[in-house]
Amino acid sequence: MTQDLTPPPKVTRPLRWDAHACLPLHPDASFAPLQRYAAQGVDYVSINVGMDMNPVEQVMAVIAGFRARLGAEPERYALVGTVAEIEAARAAGVLAIGFDLEGALPLLERPEMVALYRSLGVKQIHLAYNRNNSVAGGCHDSEQGLTTLGRRMVEAVNAAGLLMDCSHTGRRSTLDIMAASSAPVIFSHANPAALVEHGRNITDEQIQACAATGGVVCINGISAFLASEQPAADDLARHAAYVADLVGAAHVGLGLDVCFSEPGLDDDPPSGLDRAYWWPASAGYGQGLTQIRYAPVETWGEIETALRRAGFSAAEAAGVMGGHMAQVARQVWGG
């Protein structure tokens, strides 16, 4: 009998997708922290490249710097545009990266800017960061709905094939966005307000509206939004289970929102930053986010077990850890 030398099929674990993380907003920021994701088996990470308080010149410098760094280390990173490219990077042992924008101010009130950012690697965007602007309302400001310009921005986001994100956005504006969007809408890093009452957390109405679009609510690992002094996997699983019980496990994902710092790099805008305005102490941030703690990247190694303890099946846990976001991204990005 001839010996069969065909290698056995490669067994791979489910895709792991972190919908939001932050490096220092500086073109020379170290990418070393990203290797912690790779070590935990994370396949895709969305990296922030700018917020409403960052001027466009800073955002563009960050994008240029990050793109150059990614291009210089193809054995470690790949800037991707489709889920198929994420899967190819994974097969090659490379961490897939996409960019995200937090707020509409970097769009300069020009809907055509959305497609430009898309061409530079931005894959998701929300339209307000904590405070109101000419496009949408922020979650830590007076209630404001989506403006006429905001509706045009949602159309531009849909047309360009970006993930329409509602994190950091005010309740009324999120509901307007989800009603206006022709594509699934996500919350890349938001937790249920029913478990922890906080302006950054989202109501059952918002969660249900997101699910109605076919979207995903990604649970974050921020202490104030979990009511946990040192966030752990079981805290994330508890919030994930709440969303799953409300709208189904198919609408749950993860976006830990780990924010890395680097001594010597100033990621504030050149003109200075009023931290008390963007992150008000009344919302529990302390002075300059001093009261915020993050679930570490290494939490990824514990999440699957925590999800199973919280009642998710193996298939549901796999979806929460990445499959659900991949499904939405295929719809929105194409490919």
Short mmCIF file of C-alpha atoms in Angstrom, two decimals, residues 2-335:
data_model
loop_
_atom_site.label_atom_id
_atom_site.label_comp_id
_atom_site.label_asym_id
_atom_site.label_seq_id
_atom_site.Cartn_x
_atom_site.Cartn_y
_atom_site.Cartn_z
CA THR A 2 1.34 3.43 -0.95
CA GLN A 3 1.87 5.71 2.05
CA ASP A 4 -0.29 8.84 1.99
CA LEU A 5 2.11 11.74 2.50
CA THR A 6 -0.56 14.43 2.17
CA PRO A 7 -0.34 16.68 5.24
CA PRO A 8 -3.47 16.80 7.37
CA PRO A 9 -5.70 19.86 7.00
CA LYS A 10 -4.55 22.75 9.12
CA VAL A 11 -6.84 23.20 12.12
CA THR A 12 -7.32 26.87 12.95
CA ARG A 13 -9.14 28.51 15.81
CA PRO A 14 -11.91 31.06 15.17
CA LEU A 15 -11.00 34.55 13.98
CA ARG A 16 -10.21 37.09 16.71
CA TRP A 17 -11.14 40.72 16.04
CA ASP A 18 -10.51 43.72 18.34
CA ALA A 19 -12.67 46.57 17.04
CA HIS A 20 -10.75 49.45 18.66
CA ALA A 21 -7.37 50.25 20.22
CA CYS A 22 -5.25 53.38 20.61
CA LEU A 23 -1.55 54.02 20.13
CA PRO A 24 -0.17 57.49 20.91
CA LEU A 25 -1.32 59.85 18.15
CA HIS A 26 2.18 60.55 16.93
CA PRO A 27 3.73 59.41 13.63
CA ASP A 28 6.70 57.96 15.51
CA ALA A 29 4.66 55.93 18.01
CA SER A 30 6.10 52.48 18.71
CA PHE A 31 4.23 49.52 17.27
CA ALA A 32 5.71 47.18 19.89
CA PRO A 33 2.41 47.06 21.85
CA LEU A 34 0.73 45.50 18.82
CA GLN A 35 2.86 42.41 19.26
CA ARG A 36 0.95 41.75 22.46
CA TYR A 37 -2.17 41.23 20.32
CA ALA A 38 -0.32 38.83 18.07
CA ALA A 39 0.90 36.92 21.13
CA GLN A 40 -2.73 36.48 22.23
CA GLY A 41 -3.80 35.15 18.85
CA VAL A 42 -5.68 38.29 17.81
CA ASP A 43 -5.93 38.44 14.02
CA TYR A 44 -7.22 41.98 13.38
CA VAL A 45 -6.98 45.23 15.34
CA SER A 46 -8.57 48.56 14.44
CA ILE A 47 -6.18 51.37 15.41
CA ASN A 48 -7.33 54.93 16.04
CA VAL A 49 -5.65 57.62 13.92
CA GLY A 50 -7.50 60.72 15.14
CA MET A 51 -10.33 62.19 17.18
CA ASP A 52 -12.44 65.32 17.03
CA MET A 53 -9.88 67.29 19.03
CA ASN A 54 -7.00 66.44 16.65
CA PRO A 55 -6.39 68.88 13.77
CA VAL A 56 -6.25 67.44 10.27
CA GLU A 57 -2.51 68.08 9.92
CA GLN A 58 -1.92 65.86 12.94
CA VAL A 59 -4.29 63.17 11.68
CA MET A 60 -2.60 63.09 8.28
CA ALA A 61 0.88 62.93 9.83
CA VAL A 62 -0.24 60.02 12.03
CA ILE A 63 -1.72 58.15 9.06
CA ALA A 64 1.43 58.72 7.01
CA GLY A 65 3.67 57.61 9.86
CA PHE A 66 1.60 54.54 10.66
CA ARG A 67 1.38 53.50 7.01
CA ALA A 68 5.15 53.80 6.67
CA ARG A 69 5.74 51.73 9.80
CA LEU A 70 3.35 49.02 8.65
CA GLY A 71 4.95 48.92 5.21
CA ALA A 72 8.41 48.58 6.72
CA GLU A 73 7.51 45.42 8.63
CA PRO A 74 5.50 43.21 6.24
CA GLU A 75 6.60 40.13 8.14
CA ARG A 76 4.64 41.39 11.16
CA TYR A 77 1.81 43.62 9.91
CA ALA A 78 -0.54 44.08 6.99
CA LEU A 79 -2.76 47.11 6.35
CA VAL A 80 -5.88 45.40 5.05
CA GLY A 81 -8.96 46.39 3.09
CA THR A 82 -11.12 43.26 3.13
CA VAL A 83 -11.89 40.30 5.35
CA ALA A 84 -10.25 38.08 2.73
CA GLU A 85 -7.03 40.05 3.27
CA ILE A 86 -7.38 39.55 7.04
CA GLU A 87 -7.68 35.82 6.48
CA ALA A 88 -4.66 35.85 4.15
CA ALA A 89 -2.62 37.76 6.73
CA ARG A 90 -3.68 35.32 9.40
CA ALA A 91 -2.58 32.37 7.27
CA ALA A 92 0.80 34.05 6.85
CA GLY A 93 1.18 34.68 10.59
CA VAL A 94 0.81 38.45 10.16
CA LEU A 95 -1.30 40.81 12.30
CA ALA A 96 -3.92 42.59 10.17
CA ILE A 97 -4.47 46.29 10.88
CA GLY A 98 -7.13 48.82 9.91
CA PHE A 99 -7.52 52.47 10.94
CA ASP A 100 -10.49 54.24 12.53
CA LEU A 101 -11.49 57.87 13.05
CA GLU A 102 -13.34 59.04 16.13
CA GLY A 103 -15.47 62.02 15.16
CA ALA A 104 -16.42 64.08 12.13
CA LEU A 105 -14.23 67.16 12.65
CA PRO A 106 -11.34 65.62 10.64
CA LEU A 107 -13.78 65.53 7.70
CA LEU A 108 -13.79 69.37 7.58
CA GLU A 109 -17.56 69.34 6.92
CA ARG A 110 -16.83 67.79 3.49
CA PRO A 111 -18.53 64.43 2.82
CA GLU A 112 -16.02 63.69 0.07
CA MET A 113 -13.29 63.49 2.73
CA VAL A 114 -14.74 60.13 3.79
CA ALA A 115 -13.61 58.41 0.59
CA LEU A 116 -10.17 60.00 0.90
CA TYR A 117 -9.70 58.56 4.38
CA ARG A 118 -10.97 55.22 3.08
CA SER A 119 -8.20 55.23 0.46
CA LEU A 120 -5.63 55.80 3.25
CA GLY A 121 -6.73 52.78 5.29
CA VAL A 122 -9.54 54.10 7.50
CA LYS A 123 -12.14 51.34 7.79
CA GLN A 124 -14.59 52.70 10.38
CA ILE A 125 -15.70 56.08 11.73
CA HIS A 126 -18.08 57.62 14.20
CA LEU A 127 -19.35 61.16 13.83
CA ALA A 128 -18.96 62.72 17.28
CA TYR A 129 -16.43 62.19 20.05
CA ASN A 130 -18.14 62.91 23.41
CA ARG A 131 -19.10 66.47 22.39
CA ASN A 132 -21.49 68.00 19.86
CA ASN A 133 -20.31 69.20 16.45
CA SER A 134 -21.93 70.34 13.21
CA VAL A 135 -22.63 66.75 12.19
CA ALA A 136 -23.85 64.88 15.28
CA GLY A 137 -24.22 65.01 19.04
CA GLY A 138 -21.74 63.63 21.56
CA CYS A 139 -22.57 61.45 24.54
CA HIS A 140 -21.28 64.00 27.11
CA ASP A 141 -23.12 67.05 25.75
CA SER A 142 -26.65 68.41 25.43
CA GLU A 143 -28.94 66.16 23.41
CA GLN A 144 -28.57 66.76 19.68
CA GLY A 145 -29.75 64.75 16.73
CA LEU A 146 -28.05 64.12 13.42
CA THR A 147 -27.92 67.33 11.37
CA THR A 148 -28.65 67.71 7.66
CA LEU A 149 -24.91 67.62 7.05
CA GLY A 150 -24.77 64.57 9.28
CA ARG A 151 -27.20 62.72 7.04
CA ARG A 152 -24.98 63.48 4.08
CA MET A 153 -22.02 62.14 6.06
CA VAL A 154 -23.85 58.88 6.78
CA GLU A 155 -24.57 58.55 3.06
CA ALA A 156 -20.88 59.17 2.31
CA VAL A 157 -19.80 56.57 4.88
CA ASN A 158 -22.17 54.01 3.37
CA ALA A 159 -21.07 54.85 -0.18
CA ALA A 160 -17.36 54.59 0.69
CA GLY A 161 -17.82 51.23 2.41
CA LEU A 162 -16.72 52.21 5.91
CA LEU A 163 -18.14 50.71 9.06
CA MET A 164 -20.58 53.26 10.50
CA ASP A 165 -19.74 53.40 14.22
CA CYS A 166 -21.85 55.01 16.96
CA SER A 167 -19.44 54.87 19.92
CA HIS A 168 -19.00 58.15 21.88
CA THR A 169 -22.10 59.52 20.12
CA GLY A 170 -25.21 60.92 21.80
CA ARG A 171 -28.32 58.78 22.14
CA ARG A 172 -30.53 60.75 19.78
CA SER A 173 -27.83 61.01 17.13
CA THR A 174 -27.13 57.28 17.27
CA LEU A 175 -30.79 56.50 16.71
CA ASP A 176 -30.88 58.95 13.79
CA ILE A 177 -27.73 57.40 12.30
CA MET A 178 -29.08 53.88 12.57
CA ALA A 179 -32.35 54.95 10.94
CA ALA A 180 -30.49 56.70 8.10
CA SER A 181 -27.81 54.10 7.39
CA SER A 182 -28.30 51.71 4.48
CA ALA A 183 -25.68 49.33 5.94
CA PRO A 184 -25.20 47.61 9.32
CA VAL A 185 -24.09 49.95 12.10
CA ILE A 186 -21.72 49.03 14.92
CA PHE A 187 -20.70 50.24 18.35
CA SER A 188 -16.98 49.46 18.24
CA HIS A 189 -16.49 49.94 21.99
CA ALA A 190 -19.62 50.45 24.11
CA ASN A 191 -21.32 48.69 27.02
CA PRO A 192 -24.94 48.40 28.19
CA ALA A 193 -26.16 51.23 30.41
CA ALA A 194 -28.59 48.83 32.08
CA LEU A 195 -25.62 47.27 33.88
CA VAL A 196 -23.59 50.43 34.49
CA GLU A 197 -25.20 53.84 34.23
CA HIS A 198 -22.69 56.06 32.45
CA GLY A 199 -22.93 58.56 29.60
CA ARG A 200 -20.61 56.45 27.46
CA ASN A 201 -22.73 53.34 27.87
CA ILE A 202 -25.74 52.69 25.66
CA THR A 203 -29.40 52.07 26.38
CA ASP A 204 -31.44 49.00 25.49
CA GLU A 205 -33.13 51.12 22.80
CA GLN A 206 -29.76 51.85 21.18
CA ILE A 207 -28.69 48.21 21.39
CA GLN A 208 -31.94 47.06 19.80
CA ALA A 209 -31.68 49.68 17.04
CA CYS A 210 -28.12 48.55 16.30
CA ALA A 211 -29.20 44.91 16.06
CA ALA A 212 -32.07 45.91 13.78
CA THR A 213 -29.52 47.19 11.24
CA GLY A 214 -27.74 43.84 11.37
CA GLY A 215 -24.93 45.43 13.39
CA VAL A 216 -22.75 44.46 16.33
CA VAL A 217 -22.20 45.95 19.81
CA CYS A 218 -18.54 45.46 20.79
CA ILE A 219 -17.92 45.34 24.54
CA ASN A 220 -15.01 47.42 25.84
CA GLY A 221 -12.69 46.90 28.78
CA ILE A 222 -12.77 50.33 30.43
CA SER A 223 -13.09 50.31 34.21
CA ALA A 224 -15.67 53.10 34.48
CA PHE A 225 -17.94 51.49 31.90
CA LEU A 226 -17.75 48.07 33.56
CA ALA A 227 -17.90 49.27 37.18
CA SER A 228 -14.76 47.26 37.84
CA GLU A 229 -11.66 48.75 39.40
CA GLN A 230 -9.45 46.33 37.47
CA PRO A 231 -11.40 44.99 34.47
CA ALA A 232 -11.15 41.27 33.78
CA ALA A 233 -12.54 38.78 31.27
CA ASP A 234 -15.56 37.92 33.42
CA ASP A 235 -16.57 41.60 33.47
CA LEU A 236 -16.57 41.71 29.67
CA ALA A 237 -18.45 38.42 29.48
CA ARG A 238 -21.16 39.71 31.83
CA HIS A 239 -21.81 42.70 29.58
CA ALA A 240 -21.63 40.54 26.47
CA ALA A 241 -24.22 38.20 27.97
CA TYR A 242 -26.58 41.08 28.68
CA VAL A 243 -26.48 42.22 25.05
CA ALA A 244 -26.87 38.64 23.84
CA ASP A 245 -29.90 38.07 26.07
CA LEU A 246 -31.45 41.29 24.76
CA VAL A 247 -30.87 40.95 20.99
CA GLY A 248 -29.07 37.66 20.38
CA ALA A 249 -25.44 36.55 20.50
CA ALA A 250 -25.04 37.31 16.77
CA HIS A 251 -24.95 41.01 17.62
CA VAL A 252 -22.08 40.91 20.15
CA GLY A 253 -18.37 41.54 19.56
CA LEU A 254 -15.31 42.92 21.35
CA GLY A 255 -13.44 46.21 21.19
CA LEU A 256 -11.30 46.41 24.33
CA ASP A 257 -10.24 50.04 23.71
CA VAL A 258 -6.78 49.55 25.23
CA CYS A 259 -4.93 52.89 25.13
CA PHE A 260 -1.15 52.71 25.13
CA SER A 261 1.16 55.49 26.30
CA GLU A 262 4.77 56.10 25.41
CA PRO A 263 7.13 58.32 27.42
CA GLY A 264 8.46 61.23 25.42
CA LEU A 265 5.63 61.35 22.89
CA ASP A 266 3.00 64.06 23.15
CA ASP A 267 -0.21 62.93 21.47
CA ASP A 268 -2.09 66.16 22.27
CA PRO A 269 -2.95 68.58 19.45
CA PRO A 270 -0.25 71.21 18.81
CA SER A 271 -2.57 73.92 20.13
CA GLY A 272 -3.07 72.11 23.43
CA LEU A 273 -5.95 70.06 24.74
CA ASP A 274 -8.64 70.85 27.28
CA ARG A 275 -8.99 67.38 28.79
CA ALA A 276 -11.65 68.54 31.22
CA TYR A 277 -13.88 69.46 28.26
CA TRP A 278 -13.51 66.23 26.29
CA TRP A 279 -13.45 63.94 29.34
CA PRO A 280 -15.40 65.77 32.07
CA ALA A 281 -14.65 64.88 35.68
CA SER A 282 -18.40 64.80 36.28
CA ALA A 283 -18.51 61.68 34.10
CA GLY A 284 -16.00 59.90 36.31
CA TYR A 285 -12.84 60.40 34.27
CA GLY A 286 -10.92 62.30 36.94
CA GLN A 287 -8.23 64.75 35.91
CA GLY A 288 -6.89 63.73 32.51
CA LEU A 289 -8.42 60.23 32.57
CA THR A 290 -6.51 59.41 35.78
CA GLN A 291 -9.33 57.21 37.10
CA ILE A 292 -9.54 55.06 33.96
CA ARG A 293 -8.17 51.52 33.99
CA TYR A 294 -8.00 49.19 31.00
CA ALA A 295 -8.45 45.45 30.68
CA PRO A 296 -4.99 44.46 29.40
CA VAL A 297 -4.43 42.94 25.97
CA GLU A 298 -3.68 39.66 27.73
CA THR A 299 -7.37 39.49 28.68
CA TRP A 300 -7.87 38.08 25.18
CA GLY A 301 -6.36 34.81 26.39
CA GLU A 302 -9.13 34.46 28.99
CA ILE A 303 -12.20 35.76 27.17
CA GLU A 304 -13.33 32.53 25.50
CA THR A 305 -13.42 30.66 28.82
CA ALA A 306 -15.23 33.58 30.47
CA LEU A 307 -17.83 33.67 27.69
CA ARG A 308 -18.48 29.95 28.10
CA ARG A 309 -18.91 30.45 31.86
CA ALA A 310 -21.42 33.20 31.07
CA GLY A 311 -23.54 30.78 29.06
CA PHE A 312 -22.35 31.22 25.49
CA SER A 313 -21.99 28.10 23.37
CA ALA A 314 -18.66 27.41 21.69
CA ALA A 315 -20.01 28.70 18.36
CA GLU A 316 -21.48 31.82 19.98
CA ALA A 317 -18.22 32.55 21.81
CA ALA A 318 -16.32 32.22 18.53
CA GLY A 319 -18.68 34.74 16.95
CA VAL A 320 -18.26 37.21 19.80
CA MET A 321 -14.48 36.96 19.55
CA GLY A 322 -14.47 37.87 15.88
CA GLY A 323 -16.86 36.04 13.64
CA HIS A 324 -19.71 38.50 14.02
CA MET A 325 -17.58 41.54 13.20
CA ALA A 326 -16.09 39.71 10.22
CA GLN A 327 -19.57 39.00 8.91
CA VAL A 328 -20.61 42.65 9.13
CA ALA A 329 -17.32 43.80 7.60
CA ARG A 330 -17.83 41.49 4.62
CA GLN A 331 -21.17 43.18 4.00
CA VAL A 332 -19.80 46.70 4.36
CA TRP A 333 -16.27 46.47 2.94
CA GLY A 334 -16.92 43.87 0.27
CA GLY A 335 -14.55 40.96 -0.31
#
